[in-house]
XYZ file of C-alpha atoms in Angstrom:
712
model
C 22.570 -3.771 17.136
C 22.032 -1.298 14.284
C 25.169 0.722 13.591
C 23.172 3.928 13.150
C 21.725 3.586 16.677
C 25.204 3.083 18.108
C 26.518 6.107 16.190
C 23.568 8.172 17.395
C 24.391 7.432 21.029
C 28.107 8.007 20.475
C 27.318 11.417 18.987
C 24.897 12.376 21.772
C 27.095 14.970 23.504
C 24.990 15.242 26.666
C 24.673 11.480 27.109
C 28.420 11.032 26.714
C 29.204 13.836 29.153
C 26.672 12.657 31.748
C 27.861 9.043 31.651
C 31.530 10.006 31.651
C 31.088 12.346 34.622
C 29.204 9.676 36.545
C 31.786 7.014 35.645
C 34.506 9.292 37.045
C 32.637 10.229 40.240
C 31.192 6.807 41.074
C 34.392 4.942 42.088
C 35.368 7.751 44.468
C 31.945 7.848 46.140
C 31.755 4.061 46.246
C 35.170 3.746 47.901
C 34.155 6.313 50.500
C 30.879 4.497 51.184
C 32.666 1.183 51.793
C 35.305 2.662 54.110
C 35.641 0.464 57.182
C 33.772 -2.431 55.557
C 35.168 -5.560 53.933
C 33.417 -5.544 50.551
C 34.751 -8.952 49.567
C 33.585 -10.533 52.811
C 30.145 -8.892 52.561
C 29.529 -9.850 48.952
C 30.868 -13.333 49.606
C 28.273 -13.755 52.333
C 25.519 -12.437 50.061
C 26.625 -14.726 47.247
C 26.539 -17.749 49.549
C 23.053 -17.230 50.952
C 21.632 -16.178 47.595
C 23.046 -19.308 45.943
C 21.686 -21.479 48.755
C 18.337 -19.737 48.377
C 18.208 -20.562 44.682
C 18.631 -24.260 45.464
C 15.674 -24.028 47.849
C 13.670 -21.396 45.982
C 10.344 -23.291 45.771
C 10.538 -23.915 49.521
C 11.431 -20.251 50.205
C 8.435 -19.154 48.132
C 6.162 -21.470 50.119
C 7.557 -20.284 53.469
C 7.255 -16.627 52.517
C 3.708 -17.139 51.264
C 2.639 -18.804 54.524
C 4.307 -16.133 56.666
C 2.930 -13.216 54.649
C -0.601 -14.623 54.672
C -0.376 -15.234 58.412
C 0.510 -11.525 58.760
C -2.627 -10.577 56.822
C -1.317 -10.152 53.284
C -2.802 -11.845 50.224
C -0.133 -13.547 48.115
C -0.500 -14.290 44.390
C 2.161 -16.441 42.686
C 2.125 -15.622 38.973
C 3.945 -17.801 36.470
C 3.982 -15.355 33.560
C 3.905 -11.595 32.914
C 0.406 -12.027 31.468
C -0.809 -13.690 34.667
C 0.795 -10.992 36.832
C -0.787 -8.228 34.750
C -4.204 -9.885 34.914
C -3.894 -10.351 38.659
C -2.945 -6.725 39.297
C -5.701 -5.468 37.014
C -8.168 -7.720 38.807
C -7.222 -6.290 42.198
C -7.616 -2.726 40.916
C -10.927 -3.503 39.180
C -12.298 -5.153 42.328
C -11.833 -1.852 44.123
C -13.655 0.040 41.393
C -10.460 2.054 40.870
C -9.053 3.563 37.709
C -5.955 5.340 39.082
C -2.768 3.608 40.219
C 0.121 5.443 41.901
C 3.443 3.661 41.636
C 6.741 3.673 43.435
C 9.794 2.413 41.545
C 9.460 -1.244 40.512
C 11.704 -2.681 37.798
C 9.521 -5.785 37.753
C 6.647 -3.624 36.467
C 8.912 -2.563 33.593
C 9.692 -6.239 33.002
C 6.008 -7.150 32.545
C 5.116 -3.828 30.823
C 2.423 -3.242 33.432
C 1.688 0.406 32.614
C 0.909 -0.373 28.990
C -1.338 -3.276 29.995
C -3.326 -1.261 32.536
C -3.681 1.879 30.442
C -5.117 -0.197 27.581
C -7.801 -1.220 30.070
C -8.639 2.268 31.309
C -6.420 2.434 34.399
C -4.238 5.531 34.620
C -0.768 4.923 36.048
C 1.378 7.598 37.677
C 5.061 6.969 38.323
C 5.981 8.907 41.467
C 9.741 8.259 41.480
C 11.139 11.420 39.866
C 13.343 9.593 37.375
C 10.604 7.121 36.492
C 8.102 9.964 36.046
C 10.451 11.696 33.615
C 10.805 8.451 31.661
C 7.034 7.927 31.705
C 6.438 11.422 30.311
C 9.029 10.774 27.591
C 7.432 7.447 26.649
C 10.763 5.675 27.105
C 12.138 2.881 29.228
C 14.802 3.353 31.927
C 18.389 3.603 30.769
C 19.725 2.469 34.170
C 18.235 0.260 36.873
C 18.846 2.799 39.635
C 19.066 6.102 37.726
C 16.458 5.666 34.992
C 16.698 9.199 33.559
C 20.480 9.663 33.634
C 20.378 10.315 29.891
C 18.060 13.350 30.214
C 19.320 16.920 30.689
C 17.480 19.785 32.356
C 16.260 21.161 29.011
C 14.724 17.784 28.163
C 13.040 17.628 31.566
C 11.759 21.213 31.343
C 10.157 20.447 27.987
C 8.516 17.288 29.351
C 7.222 19.064 32.469
C 5.881 21.975 30.407
C 3.949 19.578 28.210
C 2.627 17.611 31.203
C 1.548 20.612 33.297
C 0.433 22.951 30.529
C 2.640 25.770 31.815
C 6.099 26.964 30.908
C 8.759 25.343 33.081
C 12.246 26.895 32.853
C 15.278 24.542 32.827
C 16.167 25.424 36.408
C 16.686 22.390 38.644
C 15.185 23.760 41.909
C 12.111 24.971 39.995
C 11.769 21.660 38.167
C 11.918 19.794 41.477
C 9.214 22.092 42.840
C 7.006 21.442 39.810
C 7.460 17.679 40.253
C 6.668 17.868 43.954
C 3.523 19.927 43.411
C 2.283 17.780 40.537
C 2.956 14.421 42.171
C 1.512 15.460 45.532
C -2.005 15.525 44.120
C -1.403 12.056 42.743
C -0.466 10.689 46.149
C -3.650 12.110 47.634
C -5.894 10.922 44.808
C -4.334 7.495 44.310
C -6.832 4.719 44.884
C -4.352 1.863 44.747
C -0.594 2.008 45.332
C 1.992 -0.282 43.756
C 5.592 -0.775 44.793
C 8.368 -3.202 44.210
C 10.608 -4.513 46.983
C 14.348 -4.854 47.387
C 14.047 -7.904 49.597
C 11.417 -10.227 51.093
C 11.851 -12.323 54.252
C 10.561 -15.894 54.329
C 10.418 -16.265 58.109
C 8.278 -13.169 58.751
C 6.530 -12.458 55.447
C 7.844 -8.874 55.615
C 9.219 -6.936 52.646
C 11.974 -4.310 52.646
C 12.048 -1.198 50.470
C 14.853 1.373 50.255
C 14.372 4.705 48.481
C 15.850 8.189 48.325
C 12.479 9.865 47.860
C 9.511 9.866 50.208
C 7.279 8.544 47.456
C 7.857 4.930 48.483
C 6.282 5.435 51.885
C 3.449 7.574 50.500
C 2.503 4.999 47.850
C 2.532 2.144 50.364
C 0.547 3.931 53.121
C -1.864 6.527 51.684
C -3.927 4.297 49.344
C -6.068 1.761 51.178
C -4.837 -0.992 48.878
C -1.121 -1.657 48.410
C 0.183 -4.063 45.760
C 3.810 -5.205 46.026
C 5.172 -6.733 42.804
C 8.242 -8.832 43.633
C 10.412 -11.266 41.705
C 10.617 -14.542 43.611
C 14.426 -14.382 43.655
C 14.196 -11.442 46.098
C 13.116 -13.815 48.888
C 15.762 -14.479 51.567
C 15.441 -16.602 54.704
C 15.364 -13.880 57.376
C 16.100 -10.330 58.491
C 19.823 -11.099 58.857
C 20.199 -11.753 55.120
C 17.899 -8.854 54.256
C 20.097 -6.438 56.212
C 23.163 -7.546 54.237
C 21.359 -6.757 50.980
C 20.167 -3.393 52.325
C 23.694 -2.664 53.542
C 25.384 -3.257 50.195
C 22.755 -1.898 47.807
C 23.127 1.894 48.190
C 26.897 1.712 48.535
C 27.283 -0.291 45.364
C 24.515 1.450 43.429
C 25.213 5.146 43.964
C 28.065 5.389 46.449
C 25.769 6.252 49.378
C 26.336 4.803 52.835
C 22.574 4.425 53.223
C 19.466 5.618 51.412
C 17.167 8.296 52.798
C 14.371 5.840 53.579
C 14.512 2.220 54.722
C 11.049 0.702 55.186
C 9.888 -2.721 56.347
C 6.260 -3.690 55.718
C 4.611 -6.688 57.312
C 0.977 -7.163 56.511
C -1.525 -4.381 55.718
C -0.607 -1.007 57.235
C -2.947 1.708 58.489
C -5.702 -0.158 60.305
C -9.072 -1.654 59.421
C -10.050 -1.982 55.766
C -6.479 -1.901 54.454
C -5.197 -4.563 52.077
C -1.733 -5.730 51.096
C -1.502 -7.857 47.962
C 1.905 -9.395 47.241
C 2.267 -10.474 43.616
C 5.207 -12.879 43.347
C 6.510 -12.981 39.788
C 8.047 -16.136 38.391
C 8.497 -15.406 34.649
C 10.998 -18.239 34.260
C 12.823 -17.607 37.536
C 12.012 -20.965 39.132
C 13.200 -22.755 36.004
C 16.333 -20.588 35.841
C 17.075 -21.242 39.531
C 17.320 -24.959 38.697
C 19.665 -24.371 35.727
C 23.198 -25.454 36.775
C 24.849 -23.235 34.171
C 22.984 -19.943 34.546
C 21.188 -19.937 37.912
C 23.693 -17.567 39.510
C 22.236 -14.723 37.428
C 19.342 -14.679 39.908
C 21.703 -13.738 42.754
C 21.551 -10.175 41.369
C 20.357 -7.571 43.911
C 19.665 -5.002 41.143
C 22.239 -2.430 42.288
C 23.230 -1.503 38.720
C 26.951 -1.386 39.570
C 27.772 -3.515 36.525
C 26.558 -0.643 34.331
C 28.299 1.966 36.471
C 31.755 0.561 35.676
C 31.152 -0.809 32.164
C 33.236 0.971 29.497
C 30.666 0.103 26.834
C 27.699 1.380 28.848
C 29.656 4.603 29.376
C 29.863 5.075 25.604
C 26.368 4.071 24.418
C 24.083 4.057 27.497
C 21.381 1.637 28.563
C 19.033 2.026 25.605
C 21.702 0.281 23.532
C 23.423 -1.810 26.213
C 20.369 -3.672 27.437
C 16.692 -4.313 26.885
C 14.480 -3.800 29.965
C 17.270 -4.641 32.392
C 20.482 -2.900 31.343
C 24.185 -3.291 31.986
C 26.046 -6.587 32.147
C 23.448 -8.435 34.202
C 20.742 -7.072 31.915
C 22.393 -8.840 28.998
C 22.242 -12.094 30.993
C 18.658 -11.771 32.232
C 17.141 -10.648 28.924
C 17.105 -14.054 27.172
C 15.465 -15.704 30.180
C 12.874 -12.995 30.879
C 12.207 -11.709 27.358
C 13.511 -14.312 24.921
C 16.707 -14.892 22.968
C 15.435 -12.813 20.059
C 15.691 -9.713 22.302
C 19.159 -10.733 23.485
C 20.800 -11.837 20.253
C 22.422 -8.518 19.361
C 23.032 -7.033 22.806
C 24.966 -10.111 23.970
C 27.596 -9.249 21.364
C 28.113 -5.758 22.787
C 30.033 -6.946 25.870
C 33.773 -6.439 25.328
C 34.713 -9.026 27.962
C 36.718 -6.761 30.288
C 35.254 -8.380 33.445
C 34.920 -5.027 35.221
C 31.339 -5.981 36.118
C 32.545 -9.123 37.904
C 34.864 -7.034 40.041
C 32.070 -4.909 41.557
C 29.103 -7.295 41.515
C 27.398 -7.233 44.914
C 26.825 -10.991 44.870
C 29.937 -12.233 42.997
C 28.138 -13.251 39.818
C 30.424 -14.205 36.928
C 28.509 -11.818 34.680
C 31.046 -11.794 31.868
C 31.319 -15.571 31.871
C 27.543 -15.967 31.659
C 27.397 -13.532 28.729
C 30.048 -15.516 26.859
C 28.284 -18.826 27.571
C 24.965 -17.410 26.341
C 26.508 -16.540 22.978
C 26.605 -20.264 22.291
C 22.801 -20.251 22.284
C 22.155 -17.490 19.726
C 22.298 -17.567 15.954
C 25.762 -17.203 14.435
C 26.699 -15.178 11.343
C 26.990 -17.085 8.064
C 30.578 -18.156 7.525
C 31.555 -18.029 11.194
C 31.439 -21.796 11.608
C 33.842 -22.201 8.672
C 36.208 -19.600 10.082
C 36.436 -21.265 13.477
C 35.441 -24.859 12.787
C 37.530 -25.393 9.670
C 40.201 -22.714 9.463
C 41.156 -22.131 13.098
C 40.981 -25.777 14.188
C 43.360 -26.770 11.400
C 46.679 -25.390 12.620
C 48.506 -25.750 9.312
C 45.652 -24.198 7.315
C 45.256 -21.354 9.823
C 48.946 -20.549 9.840
C 49.093 -20.780 6.044
C 46.295 -18.188 5.863
C 48.244 -15.862 8.154
C 51.354 -16.262 6.029
C 49.309 -15.446 2.923
C 47.997 -12.343 4.662
C 51.596 -11.145 4.993
C 51.800 -10.874 1.194
C 48.291 -9.439 0.803
C 48.975 -6.563 3.214
C 51.906 -5.069 1.299
C 49.903 -2.603 -0.901
C 48.402 -1.033 2.243
C 51.578 -0.505 4.235
C 52.779 3.036 4.792
C 55.965 4.509 6.149
C 57.536 2.306 8.777
C 55.566 -0.674 7.515
C 52.417 0.080 9.516
C 48.994 -0.294 7.898
C 46.990 2.914 7.772
C 44.415 2.217 5.073
C 42.555 -0.944 4.150
C 40.379 -1.419 1.073
C 36.663 -0.587 0.885
C 34.610 -1.466 3.974
C 37.648 -2.693 5.912
C 39.051 0.839 5.952
C 36.905 1.682 8.966
C 38.993 -0.751 11.010
C 42.027 1.542 10.686
C 40.137 4.826 11.109
C 41.999 6.894 13.734
C 44.327 3.966 14.322
C 47.221 2.339 12.502
C 47.855 -1.397 12.598
C 51.127 -3.321 12.797
C 51.811 -5.593 9.830
C 51.905 -9.372 9.955
C 55.561 -10.288 10.318
C 57.526 -11.735 7.414
C 58.775 -14.508 9.678
C 56.582 -15.589 12.622
C 58.246 -16.461 15.887
C 57.545 -20.171 15.426
C 59.925 -20.143 12.436
C 62.559 -18.287 14.432
C 62.138 -20.728 17.323
C 62.398 -23.706 14.944
C 65.692 -22.370 13.574
C 67.011 -21.719 17.085
C 66.013 -25.204 18.241
C 68.009 -26.745 15.391
C 71.206 -25.257 16.847
C 73.053 -27.216 19.537
C 72.263 -26.046 23.091
C 73.793 -26.755 26.439
C 71.179 -28.310 28.705
C 71.231 -27.348 32.374
C 69.331 -29.774 34.563
C 69.358 -27.303 37.465
C 67.260 -24.797 35.527
C 63.472 -24.842 35.706
C 62.073 -25.719 32.299
C 59.434 -23.455 30.773
C 57.245 -24.119 27.736
C 56.475 -20.875 25.897
C 52.884 -20.544 24.671
C 53.038 -17.374 22.596
C 49.481 -16.898 21.350
C 48.641 -16.134 17.710
C 48.983 -12.346 17.785
C 52.439 -12.327 19.340
C 53.602 -15.208 17.142
C 52.596 -13.683 13.800
C 52.582 -9.925 14.475
C 55.056 -9.349 17.305
C 57.754 -12.040 16.917
C 60.342 -9.679 18.428
C 58.214 -9.562 21.586
C 58.380 -13.355 21.734
C 62.143 -13.276 21.274
C 62.411 -10.704 24.088
C 60.390 -13.052 26.290
C 62.732 -15.957 25.674
C 65.813 -13.745 26.113
C 64.527 -12.297 29.389
C 63.496 -15.577 30.962
C 66.637 -17.409 29.871
C 68.777 -14.596 31.297
C 66.813 -14.838 34.537
C 67.686 -18.533 34.778
C 64.886 -20.474 33.074
C 65.314 -23.053 30.304
C 62.918 -22.188 27.456
C 61.207 -24.388 24.861
C 58.633 -23.548 22.181
C 56.226 -26.410 21.283
C 55.665 -26.117 17.528
C 52.264 -27.844 17.540
C 50.598 -25.225 19.730
C 47.687 -23.413 18.121
C 45.030 -20.805 18.954
C 43.842 -20.932 22.579
C 40.217 -20.856 21.388
C 39.165 -17.570 22.962
C 38.078 -16.032 19.617
C 35.832 -19.069 19.034
C 34.496 -19.067 22.603
C 33.754 -15.343 22.597
C 31.922 -15.802 19.291
C 29.741 -18.559 20.707
C 31.481 -21.484 18.995
C 31.898 -23.554 22.160
C 32.528 -26.901 20.482
C 35.400 -25.403 18.498
C 36.771 -23.904 21.714
C 36.589 -27.330 23.373
C 38.428 -28.966 20.476
C 41.187 -26.349 20.646
C 41.410 -26.812 24.408
C 41.974 -30.551 23.911
C 44.598 -29.976 21.204
C 46.608 -27.477 23.261
C 46.283 -29.464 26.480
C 47.823 -32.495 24.786
C 50.576 -30.412 23.160
C 51.541 -28.603 26.369
C 51.528 -31.749 28.508
C 53.436 -33.844 25.974
C 56.788 -32.311 26.948
C 57.852 -32.418 30.585
C 58.231 -28.933 32.043
C 57.925 -27.053 35.301
C 55.902 -24.187 33.866
C 53.972 -22.991 30.842
C 54.389 -19.270 30.268
C 52.370 -16.887 28.129
C 52.755 -13.215 27.233
C 49.089 -12.795 26.381
C 46.779 -12.505 29.412
C 43.850 -13.794 27.358
C 45.821 -16.947 26.635
C 46.810 -17.190 30.310
C 43.175 -16.908 31.331
C 42.164 -19.427 28.702
C 44.713 -22.080 29.722
C 44.329 -21.451 33.442
C 40.573 -21.000 33.791
C 38.693 -21.743 30.575
C 40.211 -25.106 29.632
C 39.113 -26.819 32.897
C 35.637 -25.322 32.508
C 35.300 -26.249 28.836
C 36.464 -29.834 29.472
C 34.703 -30.351 32.809
C 32.161 -32.850 31.437
C 34.871 -35.487 30.846
C 36.752 -36.447 34.063
C 39.900 -37.515 32.207
C 40.124 -34.315 30.187
C 39.247 -32.222 33.218
C 42.144 -33.761 35.161
C 44.554 -33.016 32.320
C 43.266 -29.457 31.948
C 43.649 -28.865 35.683
C 47.236 -30.141 35.571
C 47.992 -27.706 32.759
C 46.231 -24.862 34.577
C 48.290 -25.428 37.729
C 51.561 -24.758 35.936
C 50.428 -21.953 33.605
C 51.709 -18.477 34.399
C 51.931 -15.100 32.772
C 55.367 -13.692 31.902
C 55.389 -11.158 34.741
C 54.635 -13.852 37.324
C 57.644 -15.957 36.330
C 59.929 -12.936 35.947
C 58.920 -11.614 39.381
C 60.079 -14.883 40.974
C 63.662 -13.935 40.114
C 63.660 -10.554 41.879
C 66.293 -9.286 42.612
C 68.914 -10.998 40.431
C 70.586 -7.771 39.253
C 71.240 -4.346 40.796
C 68.845 -1.579 39.669
C 70.128 1.002 37.232
C 70.251 4.605 38.362
C 67.674 6.972 36.890
C 68.653 8.107 33.408
C 70.713 4.972 32.854
C 71.074 2.793 29.779
C 68.289 2.095 27.336
C 65.505 0.093 28.944
C 66.381 1.120 32.501
C 66.055 4.341 34.398
C 62.944 5.373 32.472
C 59.552 6.704 33.438
C 56.624 4.632 32.249
C 52.899 4.521 32.815
C 51.385 1.077 33.164
C 48.153 -0.197 31.600
C 46.612 -3.184 33.374
C 45.229 -5.661 30.852
C 41.655 -6.670 31.724
C 42.291 -10.388 31.498
C 45.521 -10.178 33.485
C 44.148 -8.232 36.445
C 40.570 -9.473 36.589
C 40.845 -12.694 34.604
C 43.959 -13.977 36.375
C 44.210 -11.797 39.478
C 47.696 -10.592 38.518
C 48.474 -6.908 39.061
C 51.301 -6.576 41.604
C 53.872 -8.682 39.726
C 53.976 -6.521 36.561
C 54.743 -3.432 38.635
C 57.435 -5.272 40.571
C 59.044 -6.382 37.298
C 59.038 -2.819 36.003
C 60.379 -1.193 39.158
C 62.676 -3.883 40.584
C 63.955 -5.559 37.417
C 63.628 -2.938 34.693
C 64.507 -0.090 37.069
C 61.637 2.086 35.831
C 59.622 4.716 37.633
C 55.872 4.151 37.201
C 53.602 7.141 36.772
C 50.185 5.666 37.441
C 47.477 6.779 35.045
C 43.855 7.350 36.006
C 41.755 4.213 35.435
C 44.900 2.186 34.789
C 42.838 -1.017 34.743
C 40.080 0.269 32.472
C 39.717 -1.452 29.100
C 41.642 -0.035 26.127
C 38.871 -1.038 23.728
C 40.650 -3.870 21.912
C 38.719 -6.963 22.963
C 40.130 -9.046 20.117
C 37.572 -9.192 17.304
C 35.446 -6.625 19.191
C 37.531 -3.802 17.719
C 36.649 -5.136 14.272
C 32.953 -5.780 14.907
C 32.355 -2.494 16.749
C 35.154 -0.127 15.656
C 33.134 2.982 16.587
C 32.755 1.862 20.210
C 36.303 0.530 20.377
C 37.646 3.854 19.140
C 35.771 5.832 21.803
C 37.000 3.549 24.594
C 40.537 3.966 23.257
C 40.207 7.772 23.308
C 39.545 7.666 27.052
C 42.622 5.522 27.561
C 44.836 7.819 25.458
C 43.672 10.876 27.422
C 44.684 9.191 30.666
C 48.047 8.171 29.213
C 48.814 11.682 27.988
C 47.935 13.167 31.383
C 50.793 11.242 33.052
C 53.483 12.884 30.918
C 55.209 9.512 30.485
C 56.753 8.822 27.084
C 56.406 5.038 27.368
C 53.370 2.900 28.103
C 54.210 -0.502 29.544
C 51.757 -3.313 28.829
C 51.624 -7.068 29.366
C 49.276 -7.874 26.494
C 49.998 -7.949 22.740
C 46.399 -6.931 22.012
C 46.627 -3.898 24.281
C 49.905 -2.968 22.596
C 48.274 -3.218 19.171
C 45.313 -1.081 20.210
C 47.060 1.615 22.243
C 50.104 1.872 19.989
C 47.881 2.200 16.933
C 45.863 5.010 18.486
C 48.888 6.924 19.778
C 50.777 6.521 16.509
C 47.831 7.737 14.438
C 47.457 10.734 16.763
C 51.147 11.588 16.436
C 51.560 11.439 20.210
C 55.178 10.325 20.135
C 54.574 7.866 22.985
C 56.028 4.363 22.771
C 54.108 1.255 23.835
C 56.200 -1.698 24.947
C 55.535 -5.095 26.460
C 57.239 -5.638 29.831
C 59.208 -8.494 28.269
C 60.755 -6.068 25.776
C 61.627 -3.502 28.447
C 63.182 -6.220 30.578
C 65.167 -7.676 27.660
C 66.630 -4.235 26.970
C 67.444 -3.757 30.623
C 69.153 -7.136 30.932
C 71.050 -6.508 27.707
C 72.257 -3.174 29.071
C 73.466 -4.891 32.265
C 75.413 -7.489 30.312
C 77.234 -4.769 28.358
């Protein structure tokens, strides 16, 4: 994605304000809409029947076709966008028509229907207000549900003035009146109407449409010919499944309990001489439904919630974060519907926070699919060397990091932090300072400690410490605090020297074979020594060992079994520490250093959503550290680090970080507690550069201080 386009969107004040306001209001409205309902149970049910439907999709298509034709509709199954466009044009031409009125249909955007028809003399009128605004602007939607969210009233007034030939003031009630008056004549004059559908039922041949504007019903009833353009994945077995989709869609899309209009259409409506043509669009869907790795993308109900909660979408909008379909699922669908050339750049824009997975109406692993798709696009020159040669060779990789310790010295400022890098790299430290690479990594410290005689205690549970690269080479004191804390709590600690990178940087960059090799190396290393647990202080490493290794090595039964054994005993620091609550009495407020403090807590994306861990860190802080937690707004929203993401897209990363720092400052806490070295690096760098005077500490460090205070 061109940097100037990203900067343009970042600097678009209205876009930023509109998206930020919506991002703040949406979770509140959504929570209210789901009150009294079990979202997890509902989306689990939807996921199950959608997945089953994908396995039987050809049969569902055949059943729907037979049922719809029995009800009087004419069904056209079109393999490609070109075939669908030709079919629709043929229907219109057969009626001698040259004017099509349209209700909202994202599938028509997918096949670029308007452009095709207008080239052939058919005028198209979008009657959904947002779609009409976009049509007048000559743009594509920037959101699947709210296509014109990026337009302000001044933009709309200018578009309406140009379209109507009269001055339209930027007053919302007047603009709505202009739209109503202008579109009304279109409804009455429309010769053929076209709609999409939110769901189609195989047993009855009926289709379901939900809208907030009356245009949907007008387009499907006033013209004597109605064309419904529907992706084949929208077909479900019966009304029962359709009602689940209709139930969840408005709640998840806009935070509404129900839309203004819910319509079911079975066969031609309005009496003699009426026609209903149902154009079923394949465009690779049947092939995708049979793909064991990516078929779940077709479970999408097109609610757009993945964009609503995405921190990157909030910064740059849908014209950057998507192609035709936007948001997280848009990144997944684009290569299959429009080709990998259209997806190559946008796939890199996902920061990997998994927020989309958390709200997806059909439990799609959107983030996981995005990461897997990166394996199929072209890689930058030199990337294969970086991951395939440097990172796979532990000794070479660690030697490079040690060399970087010497190279950084000219750029260190007061306190040792790095504030300026040379030439193009300087943008990586803009508005943020970086911690230096440590003179002595933790692995050296651990090696020296292991050489000293130790008293073994067979009654203690043995824990292997997997530190992760960042903590090992940048935050060795954090690693030492981890060992100190867990040993004081009663665990026996060991640091395997042959451990190396968990492979996440390679996997997130699309180098899957390198990631698999690193998974094998670490699996062998961490199973070589008998232990009860493997502990990490980096949630990304936890997620990698616990979830990614079994997936990466699933093709080989022997490796899969080993990876699953490792996964079963891998835990994050806070999980193991929480098992020892309460070994010590809490300090009173205002007590010794490390206890009796007020903190605000930042949930790391990969800890909460990647590993499902969010209660244990708070228990460690309150019941072991003795801290009072002042919860920040959006405590689980990404800080903008994302590993190499903050280097590849520093402008976006910086804007995400600003949101996080605002929320931190609003709590009044002077310490931010984190459970991720990457989050510490990102947040601490931003706060330090801003002169905020707010400390950022890993829970292991706070606990080590607290336990040290108790011992004294």
